[in-house]
């Protein structure tokens, strides 16, 4: 599956195409929305996976009639509302340079990074004196965090009714999403906080420019990582992505790494393995299935089916069965066998709202087969599958905005009755405390360590 990573690039990326007009007329706006809806209906194999056709039509018709002045901000707000309404985390938009520059160069931004702990919002890193890591944000310009979430989240794509993915994505992009979806014309901020001593404080300051907030960018945050570390009573296997291009670019050979890692686990007689899949945005289907083969003691199925629409004409062999167009040539549809070096000891799996796409498939298949204790929060990717794989990237005729429409609807081989319209739910739900966050303590890992020590 195609992986999507929560990064600033998702909002600011530009594509090479002719510049659109400064504003869209009502007719141009309607044409763009209708073109997007038509292509979604033709190619998106999971359009009605989490809602009925009638429900989607009601939303899309409302958005089609939501023209006010045709501004770029209005256009992006409405298009992201429509793509988010699909309830598919892989259905995303990208802006051409004219729109991206017009919007983001004029906004004024909050000068801090944030972190959600459950539904409460905390300062992670600040450029303002007197605002410190761990300070809780109660309101911004008189709007509570709940009110702000209710304005941002309807524009954030996620699988089904999942919220953890919205929280994790928004905390990374909060300073951009706030002006885009809450107050596009904001120039000054008034922030109400509670500091580490429990005292309430109010801070007022002008918004920062794009150049001024670049100091908040986290360097190396998206570098892929494959690692295995032994800690005596347990080993930690970290897999941060299943993306083949990312891993290859970083110099990893994924299959060689797994082979060597599990040989070492076996030779060291490891009894407890912590598999860290947090912030793994997905990637290659077969990478995911291969990892599962190292963690099973019996044959298993990975995908039950992959469906496409009548208009799909891309890669793969397609067969018509029971009124559906089914992909038949994908390796993930076959029965997989455990690897000869498979680990069958105690397995603890760390997950969060950024555990998405292929990563969520891995977690779902392991959970369904009774392998591993899930620790953390609901995965951002759907438990029962998602729509991804082969993707059609359309360009709207007037605005030139690009939208990715995934065309394969995967059904994970997990019984399909558990966690409908949600991700995999943890056996041990973990919400880091404010103290743990301030001190940089890994709350999920601490729970896994405690379980191992008490076993």
Coordinates of C-alpha atoms in Angstrom, one line a residue:
X1 CA 0.0 0.0 0.0
X2 CA 1.0 3.6 -0.4
X3 CA 2.2 5.1 2.8
X4 CA 1.3 8.6 3.9
X5 CA 3.4 10.3 6.5
X6 CA 2.3 13.1 8.8
X7 CA 4.6 16.0 7.8
X8 CA 4.5 19.6 6.9
X9 CA 5.2 18.6 3.3
X10 CA 1.6 17.2 3.1
X11 CA 0.2 20.7 3.3
X12 CA 3.0 22.7 1.7
X13 CA 4.1 20.4 -1.2
X14 CA 3.7 21.9 -4.6
X15 CA 3.1 20.3 -8.0
X16 CA 4.3 21.4 -11.4
X17 CA 1.3 22.6 -13.4
X18 CA 0.0 25.7 -14.9
X19 CA -1.2 28.4 -12.4
X20 CA -4.9 28.7 -11.8
X21 CA -6.8 31.9 -11.8
X22 CA -6.7 34.1 -8.7
X23 CA -10.2 33.1 -7.8
X24 CA -12.7 30.7 -9.1
X25 CA -16.1 31.7 -10.4
X26 CA -19.2 29.9 -9.1
X27 CA -19.3 27.9 -12.3
X28 CA -15.6 26.9 -12.1
X29 CA -15.9 26.0 -8.4
X30 CA -18.9 23.8 -9.2
X31 CA -17.1 22.1 -12.1
X32 CA -14.1 21.3 -9.9
X33 CA -16.2 19.8 -7.1
X34 CA -18.3 17.8 -9.6
X35 CA -15.2 16.5 -11.4
X36 CA -13.7 15.3 -8.1
X37 CA -17.0 13.7 -7.0
X38 CA -17.3 12.0 -10.4
X39 CA -13.8 10.5 -10.3
X40 CA -14.3 9.4 -6.7
X41 CA -17.4 7.5 -7.8
X42 CA -15.7 6.0 -10.8
X43 CA -12.4 4.8 -9.2
X44 CA -12.5 4.8 -5.4
X45 CA -13.2 1.2 -4.5
X46 CA -13.9 2.0 -0.9
X47 CA -16.1 5.1 -1.3
X48 CA -19.0 3.4 0.5
X49 CA -16.9 1.3 2.9
X50 CA -17.7 3.4 5.9
X51 CA -20.9 5.2 4.8
X52 CA -23.8 4.8 2.5
X53 CA -24.1 6.3 -1.0
X54 CA -26.9 8.5 0.3
X55 CA -24.8 9.8 3.2
X56 CA -21.9 10.7 0.9
X57 CA -24.2 12.4 -1.7
X58 CA -25.7 14.5 1.1
X59 CA -22.2 15.7 2.1
X60 CA -20.9 16.3 -1.4
X61 CA -24.0 18.2 -2.5
X62 CA -23.7 20.4 0.5
X63 CA -20.1 21.1 -0.3
X64 CA -20.9 21.7 -4.0
X65 CA -23.3 24.5 -3.0
X66 CA -20.9 26.0 -0.4
X67 CA -19.4 28.7 -2.7
X68 CA -19.0 32.1 -1.1
X69 CA -16.3 34.1 -2.8
X70 CA -14.1 31.5 -4.6
X71 CA -11.0 32.3 -2.6
X72 CA -8.1 29.8 -2.4
X73 CA -8.7 29.3 1.4
X74 CA -12.4 28.6 0.8
X75 CA -11.6 26.2 -2.0
X76 CA -9.0 24.2 0.0
X77 CA -11.4 24.1 3.0
X78 CA -14.2 22.7 0.8
X79 CA -12.0 20.2 -1.1
X80 CA -10.5 18.8 2.1
X81 CA -13.9 18.6 3.6
X82 CA -15.0 16.5 0.7
X83 CA -11.9 14.2 0.7
X84 CA -12.2 13.7 4.5
X85 CA -15.9 12.8 4.0
X86 CA -14.7 9.7 2.1
X87 CA -13.4 8.4 5.5
X88 CA -10.3 7.1 3.8
X89 CA -6.9 8.1 5.1
X90 CA -5.3 7.6 1.7
X91 CA -7.5 10.1 -0.1
X92 CA -5.5 13.3 0.0
X93 CA -5.0 16.5 -1.9
X94 CA -2.0 18.5 -2.9
X95 CA -1.8 22.2 -3.8
X96 CA -0.2 23.8 -6.8
X97 CA 2.3 26.6 -6.2
X98 CA -0.1 29.5 -6.8
X99 CA -2.5 28.3 -4.1
X100 CA 0.2 27.1 -1.7
X101 CA 2.1 30.4 -1.9
X102 CA -1.0 32.5 -1.8
X103 CA -2.3 30.8 1.4
X104 CA 0.7 30.0 3.5
X105 CA 2.8 33.1 2.8
X106 CA 0.1 35.4 4.2
X107 CA -0.9 33.4 7.3
X108 CA 0.4 34.3 10.7
X109 CA 1.4 31.3 12.8
X110 CA 1.5 30.0 16.4
X111 CA 5.1 29.9 17.5
X112 CA 5.1 26.5 19.1
X113 CA 4.7 22.8 18.5
X114 CA 2.0 20.9 20.4
X115 CA 1.2 17.4 21.7
X116 CA -2.2 15.8 22.4
X117 CA -2.4 13.7 25.5
X118 CA -5.8 12.1 25.0
X119 CA -7.9 15.2 24.0
X120 CA -5.9 17.7 26.0
X121 CA -3.3 19.9 24.2
X122 CA 0.2 20.7 25.6
X123 CA 3.2 22.7 24.5
X124 CA 6.0 20.6 23.1
X125 CA 8.4 23.3 22.0
X126 CA 8.1 27.0 22.1
X127 CA 9.7 30.1 20.6
X128 CA 8.0 32.4 23.2
X129 CA 9.6 33.1 26.6
X130 CA 7.4 32.0 29.4
X131 CA 5.7 29.3 27.4
X132 CA 7.3 26.0 28.3
X133 CA 7.1 22.3 27.4
X134 CA 4.3 20.7 29.3
X135 CA 2.2 23.8 29.7
X136 CA -1.4 22.9 28.9
X137 CA -3.3 25.0 26.4
X138 CA -6.9 25.8 27.5
X139 CA -7.9 28.1 24.7
X140 CA -6.7 30.1 21.7
X141 CA -8.3 33.4 20.9
X142 CA -11.2 32.4 23.1
X143 CA -11.8 29.0 21.5
X144 CA -11.5 25.9 23.6
X145 CA -9.4 23.0 22.3
X146 CA -12.6 21.0 21.8
X147 CA -14.0 23.8 19.6
X148 CA -10.8 24.0 17.7
X149 CA -10.7 20.3 17.1
X150 CA -14.3 20.4 15.8
X151 CA -13.3 23.0 13.2
X152 CA -10.1 21.2 12.1
X153 CA -11.0 17.5 12.2
X154 CA -13.7 17.5 9.5
X155 CA -10.9 18.4 7.1
X156 CA -8.5 15.6 8.1
X157 CA -8.6 12.3 6.3
X158 CA -8.7 9.1 8.3
X159 CA -9.9 5.5 8.0
X160 CA -13.6 5.2 9.1
X161 CA -14.5 6.8 12.4
X162 CA -10.9 6.8 13.7
X163 CA -9.8 9.8 15.7
X164 CA -6.3 8.9 16.9
X165 CA -4.9 9.4 13.4
X166 CA -6.6 12.9 13.3
X167 CA -5.0 13.8 16.7
X168 CA -1.5 12.6 15.7
X169 CA -1.6 14.3 12.3
X170 CA -3.0 17.5 13.6
X171 CA -0.4 17.8 16.4
X172 CA 2.3 17.8 13.8
X173 CA 0.5 20.3 11.6
X174 CA -1.3 22.3 14.2
X175 CA 0.2 25.7 13.6
X176 CA -0.7 25.4 9.9
X177 CA -4.2 23.9 10.3
X178 CA -5.2 26.5 12.9
X179 CA -5.1 29.5 10.5
X180 CA -6.3 27.4 7.5
X181 CA -9.4 26.0 9.2
X182 CA -10.1 28.1 12.3
X183 CA -9.0 31.7 11.7
X184 CA -7.7 32.4 8.2
X185 CA -7.3 36.2 8.9
X186 CA -5.7 35.9 12.3
X187 CA -2.8 38.3 13.0
X188 CA -2.6 38.2 16.8
X189 CA -3.0 35.4 19.3
X190 CA -4.2 35.3 22.9
X191 CA -3.4 31.9 24.5
X192 CA -4.7 30.8 27.8
X193 CA -2.5 28.1 29.5
X194 CA -1.9 26.3 32.8
X195 CA 1.8 26.1 33.6
X196 CA 3.7 23.3 35.4
X197 CA 2.8 24.9 38.8
X198 CA -0.9 24.8 38.1
X199 CA -1.1 28.5 37.6
X200 CA -3.2 30.0 34.8
X201 CA -1.4 32.4 32.5
X202 CA -2.4 34.4 29.5
X203 CA 0.0 35.2 26.7
X204 CA -0.6 37.7 23.9
X205 CA 1.6 38.1 20.9
X206 CA 1.5 38.7 17.1
X207 CA 1.5 35.7 14.8
X208 CA 4.8 34.6 13.4
X209 CA 5.7 34.5 9.7
X210 CA 6.4 31.2 7.8
X211 CA 10.2 32.0 7.9
X212 CA 10.1 32.6 11.7
X213 CA 8.5 29.2 12.6
X214 CA 10.9 27.2 10.5
X215 CA 13.0 26.9 13.7
X216 CA 10.3 24.6 15.0
X217 CA 10.8 22.0 12.3
X218 CA 12.0 18.7 13.8
X219 CA 15.1 17.6 11.9
X220 CA 15.6 13.9 10.9
X221 CA 12.1 13.2 12.2
X222 CA 11.2 11.2 9.0
X223 CA 14.4 9.1 8.7
X224 CA 13.5 5.4 8.5
X225 CA 14.7 3.1 11.1
X226 CA 15.1 -0.7 11.4
X227 CA 16.8 -1.8 14.6
X228 CA 17.0 -4.7 17.0
X229 CA 18.4 -4.2 20.5
X230 CA 18.7 -6.8 23.3
X231 CA 18.0 -5.8 26.9
X232 CA 18.5 -9.1 28.7
X233 CA 14.9 -10.0 29.6
X234 CA 13.6 -8.8 26.3
X235 CA 14.6 -7.5 22.9
X236 CA 13.1 -4.5 21.0
X237 CA 12.5 -4.7 17.3
X238 CA 11.8 -1.2 15.8
X239 CA 10.3 -0.9 12.3
X240 CA 9.4 2.7 11.5
X241 CA 8.3 2.1 8.0
X242 CA 7.4 -0.6 5.4
X243 CA 8.2 1.9 2.6
X244 CA 10.6 0.2 0.1
X245 CA 11.9 3.4 -1.4
X246 CA 12.5 5.0 2.0
X247 CA 14.4 2.0 3.3
X248 CA 16.4 1.5 0.1
X249 CA 17.4 5.2 0.1
X250 CA 18.5 4.9 3.7
X251 CA 20.7 1.9 2.7
X252 CA 18.5 -0.9 4.3
X253 CA 17.8 -4.3 2.7
X254 CA 14.5 -5.1 4.5
X255 CA 14.5 -8.8 3.8
X256 CA 18.1 -9.2 4.9
X257 CA 17.5 -7.2 8.0
X258 CA 14.5 -9.4 9.0
X259 CA 16.5 -12.6 8.3
X260 CA 19.4 -11.5 10.4
X261 CA 17.3 -10.0 13.2
X262 CA 15.2 -13.2 13.7
X263 CA 18.3 -15.4 13.5
X264 CA 19.8 -13.4 16.3
X265 CA 16.6 -13.5 18.3
X266 CA 16.6 -17.3 18.0
X267 CA 20.3 -17.7 18.8
X268 CA 19.9 -15.5 21.9
X269 CA 16.9 -17.5 23.1
X270 CA 14.8 -14.4 23.5
X271 CA 11.6 -15.1 25.3
X272 CA 10.0 -11.6 25.2
X273 CA 10.0 -9.4 22.1
X274 CA 8.7 -5.8 22.0
X275 CA 7.7 -4.9 18.4
X276 CA 7.7 -1.1 18.1
X277 CA 5.4 -0.1 15.2
X278 CA 4.5 3.4 16.4
X279 CA 4.6 6.1 13.8
X280 CA 4.9 3.5 11.0
X281 CA 2.9 5.0 8.2
X282 CA 2.9 1.8 6.1
X283 CA 4.4 0.9 2.7
X284 CA 4.9 -2.4 0.8
X285 CA 2.2 -5.0 1.4
X286 CA 4.6 -7.9 1.1
X287 CA 7.0 -6.3 3.6
X288 CA 4.1 -6.4 6.1
X289 CA 3.1 -10.0 5.4
X290 CA 6.8 -11.1 5.6
X291 CA 7.1 -9.6 9.1
X292 CA 4.0 -11.5 10.2
X293 CA 5.5 -14.7 8.9
X294 CA 8.4 -14.3 11.4
X295 CA 5.9 -14.0 14.3
X296 CA 3.5 -16.9 13.5
X297 CA 3.6 -20.6 14.4
X298 CA 1.0 -21.7 11.8
X299 CA -0.1 -20.9 8.3
X300 CA -2.0 -17.7 7.9
X301 CA -3.9 -15.5 5.4
X302 CA -3.0 -11.9 5.1
X303 CA -5.7 -10.4 2.7
X304 CA -9.1 -12.0 2.2
X305 CA -9.8 -10.0 -0.9
X306 CA -9.0 -6.9 -3.0
X307 CA -11.8 -5.3 -4.9
X308 CA -11.8 -2.6 -7.6
X309 CA -14.5 -0.6 -9.4
X310 CA -16.0 -1.3 -12.8
X311 CA -13.9 1.6 -14.3
X312 CA -10.6 0.3 -13.0
X313 CA -8.2 -0.8 -15.7
X314 CA -4.8 -0.8 -14.0
X315 CA -2.3 -3.3 -12.8
X316 CA -3.3 -6.9 -11.8
X317 CA -5.5 -9.7 -13.0
X318 CA -9.2 -9.0 -12.4
X319 CA -12.0 -11.6 -12.1
X320 CA -15.7 -10.9 -11.8
X321 CA -17.2 -12.9 -8.9
X322 CA -20.5 -12.5 -7.0
X323 CA -21.1 -9.1 -8.5
X324 CA -17.6 -7.8 -7.6
X325 CA -14.4 -7.1 -9.5
X326 CA -11.7 -8.9 -7.6
X327 CA -7.9 -8.7 -7.9
X328 CA -6.5 -12.2 -8.1
X329 CA -2.8 -11.8 -8.8
X330 CA -1.6 -10.1 -5.5
X331 CA 0.8 -12.2 -3.4
X332 CA -0.9 -11.1 -0.2
X333 CA -4.0 -13.1 -1.2
X334 CA -2.1 -16.4 -0.9
X335 CA -1.7 -18.5 2.2
X336 CA 1.6 -17.7 4.0
X337 CA 3.7 -20.0 6.0
X338 CA 5.7 -19.2 9.2
X339 CA 9.4 -18.5 8.5
X340 CA 11.8 -21.2 9.8
X341 CA 13.3 -18.7 12.2
X342 CA 9.9 -17.5 13.4
X343 CA 9.6 -16.1 17.0
X344 CA 6.9 -17.8 19.0
X345 CA 7.6 -16.3 22.5
X346 CA 5.8 -13.5 24.2
X347 CA 5.1 -10.6 21.9
X348 CA 4.3 -7.0 22.9
X349 CA 3.3 -4.6 20.1
X350 CA 3.5 -0.8 20.6
X351 CA 1.0 1.1 18.4
X352 CA -0.4 4.6 18.0
X353 CA -2.5 6.7 15.7
X354 CA 0.3 7.0 13.2
X355 CA 0.4 3.2 12.8
X356 CA -1.3 3.3 9.4
X357 CA -1.9 1.4 6.1
X358 CA 0.3 -1.7 5.8
X359 CA 1.3 -1.3 9.5
X360 CA -2.3 -1.5 10.5
X361 CA -2.7 -4.6 8.4
X362 CA 0.2 -6.3 10.2
X363 CA -1.3 -5.4 13.6
X364 CA -4.8 -6.6 12.6
X365 CA -3.6 -10.0 11.3
X366 CA -1.5 -10.6 14.4
X367 CA -4.4 -9.6 16.6
X368 CA -6.8 -11.8 14.8
X369 CA -4.4 -14.8 15.1
X370 CA -3.9 -14.2 18.9
X371 CA -0.3 -13.1 18.5
X372 CA 0.8 -10.3 20.7
X373 CA -0.5 -7.9 23.3
X374 CA -1.3 -4.5 21.8
X375 CA -0.1 -1.5 23.9
X376 CA -0.7 2.2 23.2
X377 CA -3.7 3.6 21.3
X378 CA -6.0 2.7 18.5
X379 CA -4.1 2.3 15.2
X380 CA -4.8 5.0 12.6
X381 CA -5.3 2.5 9.9
X382 CA -8.5 0.4 9.6
X383 CA -8.6 -3.0 11.4
X384 CA -10.7 -4.6 8.6
X385 CA -8.8 -3.1 5.7
X386 CA -8.5 0.1 3.7
X387 CA -8.5 1.6 0.2
X388 CA -5.0 2.2 -1.1
X389 CA -2.6 0.3 -3.5
X390 CA -2.8 1.6 -7.1
X391 CA -3.6 5.3 -7.0
X392 CA -5.1 7.6 -9.6
X393 CA -3.9 11.2 -9.3
X394 CA -6.4 13.6 -10.8
X395 CA -6.0 17.3 -11.4
X396 CA -9.1 19.5 -11.0
X397 CA -9.7 21.4 -14.2
X398 CA -9.8 25.0 -12.9
X399 CA -7.9 25.2 -9.6
X400 CA -5.3 22.6 -10.7
X401 CA -5.4 21.0 -7.2
X402 CA -4.3 17.4 -7.3
X403 CA -6.2 14.6 -5.5
X404 CA -4.9 11.1 -4.9
X405 CA -7.7 8.5 -5.4
X406 CA -6.7 5.0 -4.2
X407 CA -8.3 2.3 -6.3
X408 CA -7.8 -1.0 -4.4
X409 CA -10.1 -1.9 -1.5
X410 CA -8.3 -4.4 0.7
X411 CA -10.2 -6.7 3.1
X412 CA -7.9 -8.0 5.8
X413 CA -8.0 -11.7 6.6
X414 CA -9.2 -11.2 10.2
X415 CA -12.9 -12.2 10.3
X416 CA -14.1 -8.7 9.6
X417 CA -16.4 -8.4 12.5
X418 CA -14.1 -6.8 15.0
X419 CA -13.6 -3.0 15.4
X420 CA -15.9 -2.1 12.5
X421 CA -15.0 1.4 11.1
X422 CA -12.1 1.7 13.5
X423 CA -8.4 0.7 13.8
X424 CA -7.1 -2.1 16.1
X425 CA -7.8 -1.3 19.7
X426 CA -5.0 -1.9 22.3
X427 CA -5.3 -4.5 25.0
X428 CA -3.5 -2.0 27.2
X429 CA -4.5 1.6 26.4
X430 CA -1.8 4.0 27.4
X431 CA -2.1 7.8 27.7
X432 CA 1.2 9.3 28.7
X433 CA 1.0 11.5 31.8
X434 CA 2.0 15.2 31.7
X435 CA 5.0 14.3 33.9
X436 CA 6.1 11.5 31.5
X437 CA 5.7 13.9 28.5
X438 CA 7.8 16.6 30.2
X439 CA 10.5 14.2 31.2
X440 CA 10.6 12.4 27.9
X441 CA 9.6 9.0 29.4
X442 CA 8.4 6.5 26.9
X443 CA 5.0 5.6 28.5
X444 CA 4.1 2.7 26.1
X445 CA 7.5 1.1 26.4
X446 CA 7.4 1.4 30.2
X447 CA 4.1 -0.5 30.3
X448 CA 5.6 -3.3 28.1
X449 CA 8.7 -3.5 30.4
X450 CA 6.5 -3.7 33.5
X451 CA 4.4 -6.5 32.0
X452 CA 7.6 -8.4 31.2
X453 CA 9.1 -7.9 34.6
X454 CA 5.9 -9.1 36.3
X455 CA 5.4 -12.1 34.0

